[in-house]
Coordinates of C-alpha atoms (C1' of nucleotides) in Angstrom, one line a residue:
Chain A
M599 CA 131.6 77.2 101.0
Y600 CA 128.3 75.8 99.8
Q601 CA 130.2 72.7 98.6
T602 CA 127.8 70.1 100.1
F603 CA 125.0 72.1 98.5
L604 CA 126.7 72.2 95.1
N605 CA 127.2 68.4 95.3
L606 CA 123.5 67.9 95.2
E607 CA 121.8 66.9 92.0
V608 CA 120.8 70.2 90.2
E609 CA 117.1 69.5 90.4
K610 CA 117.2 69.4 94.2
Q611 CA 119.4 72.6 94.1
H612 CA 116.8 74.3 92.0
K613 CA 114.0 73.3 94.2
I614 CA 115.7 74.8 97.2
I615 CA 116.7 77.9 95.3
N616 CA 113.2 78.4 94.0
S617 CA 111.6 78.0 97.4
A618 CA 114.0 80.5 98.9
L619 CA 113.6 83.0 96.0
K620 CA 109.8 82.7 96.4
E621 CA 109.9 83.5 100.1
F622 CA 112.4 86.4 99.7
S623 CA 110.3 87.8 96.9
I624 CA 107.1 87.9 99.0
N625 CA 108.8 89.2 102.2
N626 CA 111.7 91.4 103.0
Y627 CA 114.8 89.9 104.4
D628 CA 113.9 90.2 108.1
T629 CA 110.4 88.9 107.8
A630 CA 111.2 86.1 105.3
S631 CA 111.0 82.8 107.1
T632 CA 113.5 80.0 106.8
N633 CA 110.8 77.7 108.2
K634 CA 108.6 78.5 105.2
I635 CA 111.5 77.8 102.8
I636 CA 112.2 74.4 104.2
K637 CA 108.5 73.5 104.2
D638 CA 108.1 74.5 100.6
A639 CA 111.4 72.8 99.5
K640 CA 110.5 69.7 101.6
I641 CA 113.9 69.6 103.3
S642 CA 114.8 69.6 107.0
K643 CA 115.8 72.6 109.0
G644 CA 119.1 71.2 109.9
I645 CA 120.2 70.5 106.3
L646 CA 119.5 74.1 105.2
Y647 CA 121.8 75.4 107.9
H648 CA 124.3 72.7 107.0
Y649 CA 124.3 73.9 103.4
F650 CA 124.3 77.7 104.0
G651 CA 125.3 78.3 107.6
S652 CA 122.9 81.1 108.1
K653 CA 119.9 82.9 106.7
K654 CA 122.2 85.7 105.6
N655 CA 124.5 83.4 103.6
L656 CA 121.6 81.9 101.9
Y657 CA 120.3 85.3 100.9
L658 CA 123.6 86.5 99.5
Y659 CA 124.1 83.2 97.7
L660 CA 120.8 83.7 96.0
Y661 CA 121.8 87.2 94.9
E662 CA 125.1 86.1 93.4
Y663 CA 123.4 83.2 91.7
V664 CA 120.6 85.3 90.1
T665 CA 122.8 88.2 88.9
T666 CA 125.3 85.8 87.4
I667 CA 122.7 84.0 85.4
F668 CA 121.3 87.3 84.1
I669 CA 124.6 88.7 83.1
D670 CA 125.6 85.6 81.3
A671 CA 122.3 85.4 79.5
I672 CA 122.6 89.0 78.3
N673 CA 126.2 88.8 77.3
S674 CA 125.8 85.6 75.3
R675 CA 122.8 86.9 73.3
L676 CA 123.7 90.5 72.6
D677 CA 125.1 91.3 69.2
L678 CA 127.7 94.0 69.8
E679 CA 128.2 94.4 66.0
E680 CA 124.9 96.2 65.7
P681 CA 125.6 100.0 65.6
D682 CA 122.0 101.2 65.5
I683 CA 120.9 102.1 69.0
F684 CA 117.3 101.3 68.2
K685 CA 118.1 97.8 67.1
R686 CA 120.3 97.4 70.1
Y687 CA 117.5 98.3 72.4
E688 CA 115.2 96.0 70.5
Q689 CA 117.7 93.2 71.3
I690 CA 117.9 94.2 75.0
M691 CA 114.1 94.3 75.2
T692 CA 113.7 90.9 73.6
I693 CA 116.3 89.3 75.8
K694 CA 114.7 90.8 78.9
L695 CA 111.2 89.8 78.1
E696 CA 112.3 86.3 77.1
L697 CA 114.2 86.0 80.4
I698 CA 110.9 86.7 82.2
K699 CA 109.5 83.5 80.7
Q700 CA 112.3 81.4 82.0
Y701 CA 113.2 83.3 85.2
H702 CA 110.2 85.4 86.3
T703 CA 110.8 84.5 89.9
F704 CA 114.3 86.0 89.6
F705 CA 112.9 89.4 88.6
D706 CA 110.6 89.5 91.6
F707 CA 113.6 88.6 93.9
L708 CA 115.8 91.2 92.3
K709 CA 113.2 93.9 92.6
K710 CA 113.0 93.2 96.4
T711 CA 116.8 93.4 96.8
Y712 CA 116.8 96.9 95.3
I713 CA 114.6 98.2 98.1
E714 CA 115.9 95.9 100.8
T715 CA 116.9 98.1 103.8
S716 CA 117.8 95.5 106.5
L717 CA 121.2 96.3 108.1
E718 CA 121.9 92.6 108.1
V719 CA 122.5 92.5 104.3
R720 CA 122.3 96.0 102.7
S721 CA 126.0 96.8 102.8
E722 CA 126.9 93.4 101.4
L723 CA 124.5 93.9 98.5
D724 CA 126.0 97.3 97.7
Q725 CA 129.5 96.0 97.9
Y726 CA 128.7 93.2 95.5
N727 CA 127.0 95.6 93.1
L728 CA 130.1 97.7 92.9
T729 CA 132.1 94.8 91.6
L730 CA 129.5 94.2 88.9
Q731 CA 128.9 97.8 87.8
N732 CA 132.1 98.3 86.0
S733 CA 131.7 95.3 83.8
S734 CA 128.0 95.3 82.9
Y735 CA 126.2 98.5 82.0
D736 CA 128.8 100.1 79.7
S737 CA 129.5 97.0 77.7
V738 CA 125.9 96.6 76.8
F739 CA 126.1 99.8 74.7
A740 CA 129.6 99.2 73.3
G741 CA 129.9 99.8 69.6
I742 CA 126.9 102.1 69.1
D743 CA 127.3 104.6 66.2
Y744 CA 126.2 108.0 67.4
D745 CA 126.7 109.6 64.0
L746 CA 123.4 108.2 62.9
F747 CA 121.7 111.0 64.8
H748 CA 120.8 114.2 62.9
K749 CA 123.5 116.8 63.5
N750 CA 121.2 119.2 65.3
I751 CA 120.1 116.6 67.8
D752 CA 121.4 116.4 71.3
S753 CA 122.3 112.8 71.3
K754 CA 122.5 112.4 75.1
K755 CA 118.9 113.6 75.4
A756 CA 117.9 111.4 72.5
I757 CA 119.4 108.3 74.1
D758 CA 117.8 109.1 77.4
T759 CA 114.5 109.4 75.6
I760 CA 114.9 106.1 73.8
R761 CA 115.7 104.4 77.1
W762 CA 112.7 105.9 78.9
V763 CA 110.3 104.9 76.1
T764 CA 111.7 101.4 76.1
D765 CA 111.2 101.1 79.8
G766 CA 107.8 102.6 79.6
I767 CA 106.7 100.0 77.0
S768 CA 108.4 97.2 79.0
D769 CA 106.5 98.2 82.1
R770 CA 103.3 98.2 80.2
Y771 CA 103.7 94.5 79.4
E772 CA 105.8 93.1 82.2
E773 CA 103.0 92.3 84.6
R774 CA 100.8 90.8 81.9
L775 CA 103.7 88.7 80.7
K776 CA 104.5 87.5 84.2
S777 CA 101.0 86.3 84.7
N778 CA 101.2 84.3 81.5
V779 CA 104.5 82.4 82.0
D780 CA 102.6 79.1 82.1
N781 CA 100.6 79.7 78.9
S782 CA 103.2 79.6 76.2
E783 CA 100.8 80.6 73.4
A784 CA 99.4 83.7 75.3
F785 CA 102.9 84.6 76.4
N786 CA 104.4 84.6 72.9
Q787 CA 101.5 86.5 71.5
L788 CA 101.9 89.2 74.2
L789 CA 105.6 89.3 73.6
E790 CA 105.1 89.7 69.8
Q791 CA 102.5 92.5 70.5
C792 CA 105.0 94.2 72.8
M793 CA 107.8 94.1 70.3
E794 CA 105.5 95.4 67.6
E795 CA 104.5 98.3 69.8
A796 CA 108.1 99.0 70.7
N797 CA 109.1 99.0 67.0
D798 CA 106.3 101.4 66.3
Y799 CA 107.7 103.8 68.8
F800 CA 111.2 103.3 67.6
Q801 CA 110.1 104.2 64.1
F802 CA 108.4 107.2 65.5
L803 CA 111.6 108.3 67.3
K804 CA 113.9 107.4 64.5
Q805 CA 112.0 109.6 62.2
L806 CA 112.5 112.5 64.7
V807 CA 116.2 112.1 65.5
Y808 CA 118.0 110.1 62.8
K809 CA 119.6 111.5 59.7
N810 CA 118.1 110.8 56.2
T811 CA 114.5 110.6 57.5
K812 CA 111.8 113.1 56.8
R813 CA 109.3 114.5 59.2
Chain B
M971 CA 82.8 106.5 112.3
Y972 CA 86.1 107.8 113.5
Q973 CA 84.3 110.6 115.3
T974 CA 86.2 110.5 118.6
F975 CA 89.4 110.5 116.6
L976 CA 88.3 113.5 114.6
N977 CA 87.5 115.4 117.8
L978 CA 91.1 115.2 118.8
E979 CA 93.3 118.3 118.3
V980 CA 94.7 118.0 114.8
E981 CA 98.3 117.8 116.1
K982 CA 97.5 114.6 118.0
Q983 CA 95.7 113.3 114.9
H984 CA 98.7 114.0 112.8
K985 CA 101.0 112.3 115.2
I986 CA 98.9 109.1 115.1
I987 CA 98.5 109.3 111.4
N988 CA 102.2 109.8 110.8
S989 CA 103.2 106.9 113.1
A990 CA 100.7 104.6 111.3
L991 CA 101.9 105.7 107.8
K992 CA 105.5 105.1 108.8
E993 CA 104.7 101.6 110.0
F994 CA 102.6 100.7 106.9
S995 CA 105.3 102.2 104.7
I996 CA 108.0 100.0 106.0
N997 CA 106.0 96.8 106.3
N998 CA 103.1 95.3 104.3
Y999 CA 99.7 95.2 105.8
D1000 CA 100.0 91.8 107.5
T1001 CA 103.4 92.4 109.0
A1002 CA 102.8 96.0 110.1
S1003 CA 102.4 96.1 113.8
T1004 CA 99.8 98.1 115.7
N1005 CA 102.0 97.8 118.8
K1006 CA 104.8 99.7 116.9
I1007 CA 102.3 102.3 115.9
I1008 CA 101.0 103.0 119.4
K1009 CA 104.6 103.0 120.8
D1010 CA 105.7 105.5 118.2
A1011 CA 102.6 107.7 118.6
K1012 CA 102.8 107.4 122.4
I1013 CA 99.2 106.3 122.9
S1014 CA 97.6 103.2 124.5
K1015 CA 96.6 100.1 122.7
G1016 CA 93.0 100.5 123.8
I1017 CA 92.5 104.0 122.5
L1018 CA 93.7 103.1 119.0
Y1019 CA 91.1 100.4 118.8
H1020 CA 88.6 102.8 120.3
Y1021 CA 89.3 105.3 117.5
F1022 CA 89.5 102.9 114.5
G1023 CA 87.9 99.6 115.6
S1024 CA 90.4 97.4 113.8
K1025 CA 93.7 97.4 112.0
K1026 CA 91.9 97.2 108.7
N1027 CA 89.8 100.2 109.4
L1028 CA 92.9 102.2 110.4
Y1029 CA 94.6 101.2 107.2
L1030 CA 91.6 102.1 104.9
Y1031 CA 91.2 105.4 106.8
L1032 CA 94.8 106.3 106.0
Y1033 CA 94.3 105.5 102.4
E1034 CA 91.3 107.7 102.0
Y1035 CA 93.0 110.4 104.0
V1036 CA 96.2 110.4 101.9
T1037 CA 94.5 110.2 98.5
T1038 CA 92.1 113.0 99.4
I1039 CA 94.8 115.3 100.3
F1040 CA 96.8 114.6 97.1
I1041 CA 93.8 115.0 94.9
D1042 CA 92.8 118.3 96.5
A1043 CA 96.4 119.6 96.3
I1044 CA 96.6 118.8 92.6
N1045 CA 93.1 120.2 91.7
S1046 CA 93.7 123.4 93.6
R1047 CA 97.1 124.2 92.0
L1048 CA 96.6 123.0 88.4
D1049 CA 95.9 125.7 85.8
L1050 CA 93.5 124.0 83.3
E1051 CA 93.6 127.1 81.0
E1052 CA 97.1 126.1 79.9
P1053 CA 96.7 124.4 76.5
D1054 CA 100.4 123.5 76.0
I1055 CA 101.0 120.0 77.2
F1056 CA 104.6 120.7 78.0
K1057 CA 103.7 123.5 80.3
R1058 CA 100.9 121.3 81.8
Y1059 CA 103.5 118.6 82.5
E1060 CA 105.8 121.2 84.0
Q1061 CA 103.0 122.1 86.4
I1062 CA 102.2 118.5 87.3
M1063 CA 105.9 117.9 88.0
T1064 CA 106.3 121.0 90.1
I1065 CA 103.3 120.1 92.2
K1066 CA 104.4 116.5 92.6
L1067 CA 107.9 117.4 93.7
E1068 CA 106.7 120.1 96.1
L1069 CA 104.2 117.6 97.6
I1070 CA 107.2 115.4 98.4
K1071 CA 108.5 118.2 100.6
Q1072 CA 105.3 118.4 102.6
Y1073 CA 104.2 114.8 102.4
H1074 CA 107.0 112.5 101.6
T1075 CA 105.7 109.9 104.0
F1076 CA 102.5 109.8 102.0
F1077 CA 104.4 108.8 98.8
D1078 CA 106.1 105.9 100.6
F1079 CA 102.7 104.7 101.9
L1080 CA 100.9 105.0 98.6
K1081 CA 103.7 103.0 96.9
K1082 CA 103.1 100.2 99.3
T1083 CA 99.4 100.2 98.8
Y1084 CA 100.0 99.7 95.0
I1085 CA 101.7 96.4 95.6
E1086 CA 99.7 95.3 98.7
T1087 CA 98.4 91.8 98.2
S1088 CA 96.8 91.0 101.5
L1089 CA 93.3 89.5 101.0
E1090 CA 92.3 91.5 104.1
V1091 CA 92.4 94.8 102.2
R1092 CA 93.2 94.4 98.5
S1093 CA 89.6 94.3 97.3
E1094 CA 88.7 97.4 99.4
L1095 CA 91.6 99.3 97.9
D1096 CA 90.6 98.4 94.4
Q1097 CA 87.0 99.3 95.0
Y1098 CA 87.9 102.7 96.4
N1099 CA 90.2 103.3 93.5
L1100 CA 87.4 102.7 91.0
T1101 CA 85.4 105.6 92.6
L1102 CA 88.4 107.8 92.2
Q1103 CA 89.5 106.9 88.7
N1104 CA 86.6 108.6 86.9
S1105 CA 87.2 111.9 88.5
S1106 CA 91.0 112.2 88.6
Y1107 CA 93.2 111.2 85.7
D1108 CA 91.3 112.6 82.8
S1109 CA 90.6 115.9 84.3
V1110 CA 94.3 116.6 84.8
F1111 CA 94.7 116.7 81.1
A1112 CA 91.5 118.6 80.3
G1113 CA 91.9 121.5 77.9
I1114 CA 95.1 120.4 76.1
D1115 CA 95.4 121.7 72.6
Y1116 CA 96.6 118.8 70.4
D1117 CA 96.8 121.0 67.3
L1118 CA 100.1 122.4 68.5
F1119 CA 101.7 119.1 67.3
H1120 CA 103.2 119.1 63.8
K1121 CA 100.7 117.5 61.4
N1122 CA 102.9 114.5 60.6
I1123 CA 103.3 113.6 64.2
D1124 CA 101.4 110.8 65.8
S1125 CA 100.2 112.7 68.8
K1126 CA 99.4 109.7 71.0
K1127 CA 103.0 108.5 70.7
A1128 CA 104.2 112.0 71.3
I1129 CA 102.2 112.3 74.5
D1130 CA 103.4 108.9 75.7
T1131 CA 106.9 109.9 75.1
I1132 CA 106.5 113.2 77.0
R1133 CA 105.0 111.3 79.9
W1134 CA 107.8 108.7 80.0
V1135 CA 110.5 111.4 79.8
T1136 CA 108.8 113.3 82.7
D1137 CA 108.6 110.2 84.8
G1138 CA 112.2 109.4 84.0
I1139 CA 113.4 112.7 85.2
S1140 CA 111.2 112.6 88.2
D1141 CA 112.6 109.2 89.2
R1142 CA 116.1 110.5 88.8
Y1143 CA 115.5 113.2 91.5
E1144 CA 112.8 111.7 93.7
E1145 CA 115.1 109.7 96.0
R1146 CA 117.5 112.6 96.4
L1147 CA 114.7 115.0 97.1
K1148 CA 113.2 112.7 99.7
S1149 CA 116.5 112.5 101.6
N1150 CA 116.6 116.3 101.7
V1151 CA 113.2 117.1 103.0
D1152 CA 114.6 118.5 106.2
N1153 CA 117.2 120.7 104.5
S1154 CA 115.1 123.4 102.8
E1155 CA 118.0 125.0 101.0
A1156 CA 119.3 121.8 99.5
F1157 CA 115.8 120.6 98.7
N1158 CA 114.9 123.8 96.8
Q1159 CA 118.2 123.7 94.9
L1160 CA 117.6 120.1 93.9
L1161 CA 114.0 121.0 92.9
E1162 CA 115.3 123.9 90.7
Q1163 CA 117.9 121.7 89.1
C1164 CA 115.3 119.1 88.4
M1165 CA 112.9 121.6 86.8
E1166 CA 115.7 123.0 84.7
E1167 CA 116.6 119.6 83.4
A1168 CA 113.0 118.9 82.7
N1169 CA 112.7 122.1 80.7
D1170 CA 115.8 121.2 78.7
Y1171 CA 114.2 118.0 77.7
F1172 CA 110.8 119.6 77.0
Q1173 CA 112.6 122.1 74.7
F1174 CA 114.3 119.2 73.0
L1175 CA 111.0 117.3 72.5
K1176 CA 109.1 120.5 71.5
Q1177 CA 111.5 121.1 68.8
L1178 CA 110.9 117.6 67.5
V1179 CA 107.1 117.4 67.6
Y1180 CA 105.6 120.9 67.7
K1181 CA 104.6 123.1 64.7
N1182 CA 106.6 126.2 63.9
T1183 CA 109.9 124.9 65.2
K1184 CA 112.9 124.0 63.2
R1185 CA 115.1 121.0 63.6
Chain C
dT366 C1' 131.9 45.9 109.5
dA367 C1' 133.6 50.4 110.6
dT368 C1' 134.0 55.1 109.4
dC369 C1' 132.3 59.3 107.9
dA370 C1' 129.1 62.4 105.7
dA371 C1' 124.4 63.7 104.9
dT372 C1' 120.0 64.4 106.9
dT373 C1' 116.3 64.6 110.2
dG374 C1' 113.0 67.1 113.2
dA375 C1' 112.1 67.9 118.1
dC376 C1' 113.4 71.4 120.8
dC377 C1' 114.9 76.0 122.5
dA378 C1' 114.3 80.6 124.5
dA379 C1' 112.8 84.8 123.0
dC380 C1' 109.6 87.4 121.0
dC381 C1' 105.4 89.0 118.6
dT382 C1' 100.7 89.3 117.2
dG383 C1' 95.5 91.7 117.0
dG384 C1' 92.3 92.4 120.2
dT385 C1' 89.8 92.8 124.9
dC386 C1' 88.3 94.8 129.2
dA387 C1' 88.1 96.2 133.9
dA388 C1' 89.7 100.0 136.0
dA389 C1' 91.4 104.8 136.3
dT390 C1' 91.2 109.4 134.7
dT391 C1' 89.2 113.5 132.8
dA392 C1' 85.4 116.4 131.2
dT393 C1' 80.7 118.0 131.3
dA394 C1' 76.3 119.1 133.3
dT395 C1' 73.6 119.9 137.2
Chain D
dA606 C1' 80.2 119.3 145.1
dT607 C1' 78.2 115.5 142.8
dA608 C1' 76.8 112.4 139.4
dT609 C1' 77.0 111.0 134.9
dA610 C1' 79.4 110.2 130.7
dA611 C1' 83.4 110.1 127.7
dT612 C1' 88.1 109.2 127.2
dT613 C1' 92.2 106.7 128.1
dT614 C1' 95.2 103.3 130.1
dG615 C1' 98.0 99.0 129.9
dA616 C1' 98.2 94.3 131.8
dC617 C1' 96.6 90.4 129.8
dC618 C1' 95.2 86.7 126.5
dA619 C1' 95.9 82.6 123.6
dG620 C1' 98.2 81.5 119.7
dG621 C1' 101.5 82.1 117.0
dT622 C1' 106.3 83.0 115.0
dT623 C1' 111.3 83.3 114.7
dG624 C1' 116.7 81.7 113.6
dG625 C1' 119.4 78.4 115.1
dT626 C1' 121.1 73.9 117.6
dC627 C1' 122.2 69.1 118.2
dA628 C1' 121.7 64.3 119.4
dA629 C1' 120.2 60.7 116.8
dT630 C1' 119.2 58.3 112.4
dT631 C1' 120.2 57.0 107.8
dG632 C1' 123.0 56.2 103.7
dA633 C1' 127.3 55.6 101.3
dT634 C1' 132.0 54.2 101.0
dA635 C1' 136.0 51.4 101.7

DNA sequence: TATCAATTGACCAACCTGGTCAAATTATAT
DNA sequence: ATATAATTTGACCAGGTTGGTCAATTGATA
């Protein structure tokens, strides 16, 4: 499956993938148009169907492709030796924001797949997610030392709070970062600003929930 | 404008409004179909255009309609005498979740308007939002007593944290609540469970950031 | 030169779009 | 009962789109 496509030079593969991602990011599955994709990728209609067989196969191929790249990127960069949950979150946040720079179209596409409702693909997406779930989420937080929390602290609530604060700050910057992917200087400045703000909040929370810190 | 529409008995108005909201919630502005709307509302094509003049006018009418109802609902139920920010957030959350029960289609529609990009309507949405912004967000937090925070606490960070935790818990329940709008018993049970969880977290945070509380 | 894979794009039938308008129906006033 | 006015209908329009097919062309390989 997809063998003829994979025999293409990678640049041509990327061009097709990016055109398809763009179209599926703007529209939902049903309204996304294969005609727009081939026009943007400058390939013929016939060859797209030769590569992928159907619109559905193309879509599912993209989903596997994108998730695989993200999971690999995270796994390769995360330092599981770090026991401090704040530092671990700092890592996750940095990785995520840097991935935006390289792969911002992937984020848009993934966001759409979350809310995709078309009967044509929904169940396949869910099924594939199941096979991922086991491996991914838990391992990201392997090796965290929960004894760093003050003994009176409900660590579950503390962890939730840290996650929500992290997400909140991410959201605050995500859109602005996306619109600056082509301006390296502005992007890096924003990223630095974001991480600084995150660390401020981490310091604030650490002081509240960690041992050996004063109010 | 819209006078003939407003002369209709309210039930018929609601039927049309709900059909339109449904269609604009599933699709974006450009792909939403007036034909689907009239079919669902069981009215003729001509009369829809007699009422609203154009697809654009219909869409903007819906936006004004929905936001007005939400703002009125919040303003009428919020107790601005309550100085405790946790209790204020408890109120906001309760109001919001109860609004889901009555108006869950409104939420879906509003979510779509946030991300609507069609040139046909984007600028009009933004312009209308500007006229709202002044009046709404600030007044929701009027009368909060920031002296309740412990003196060493950065109250801005604390407030952000409270908001993010509130949103996090809301998100956790929102989808489940939406899918139970027609089952009053299950809905109320979920709502209760949600508020209980929220209060647990509020207690947790209060203990961390308020005066006169021990770790 | 012959074989086979890659690639093209015209073509298909089916369907949809926002909007119009002459005609039919219903309500109101005399 | 009649005339006028307001409401409502739905067939119709021209112009588009769609996912998918397939005979024909091109390019590579042996």
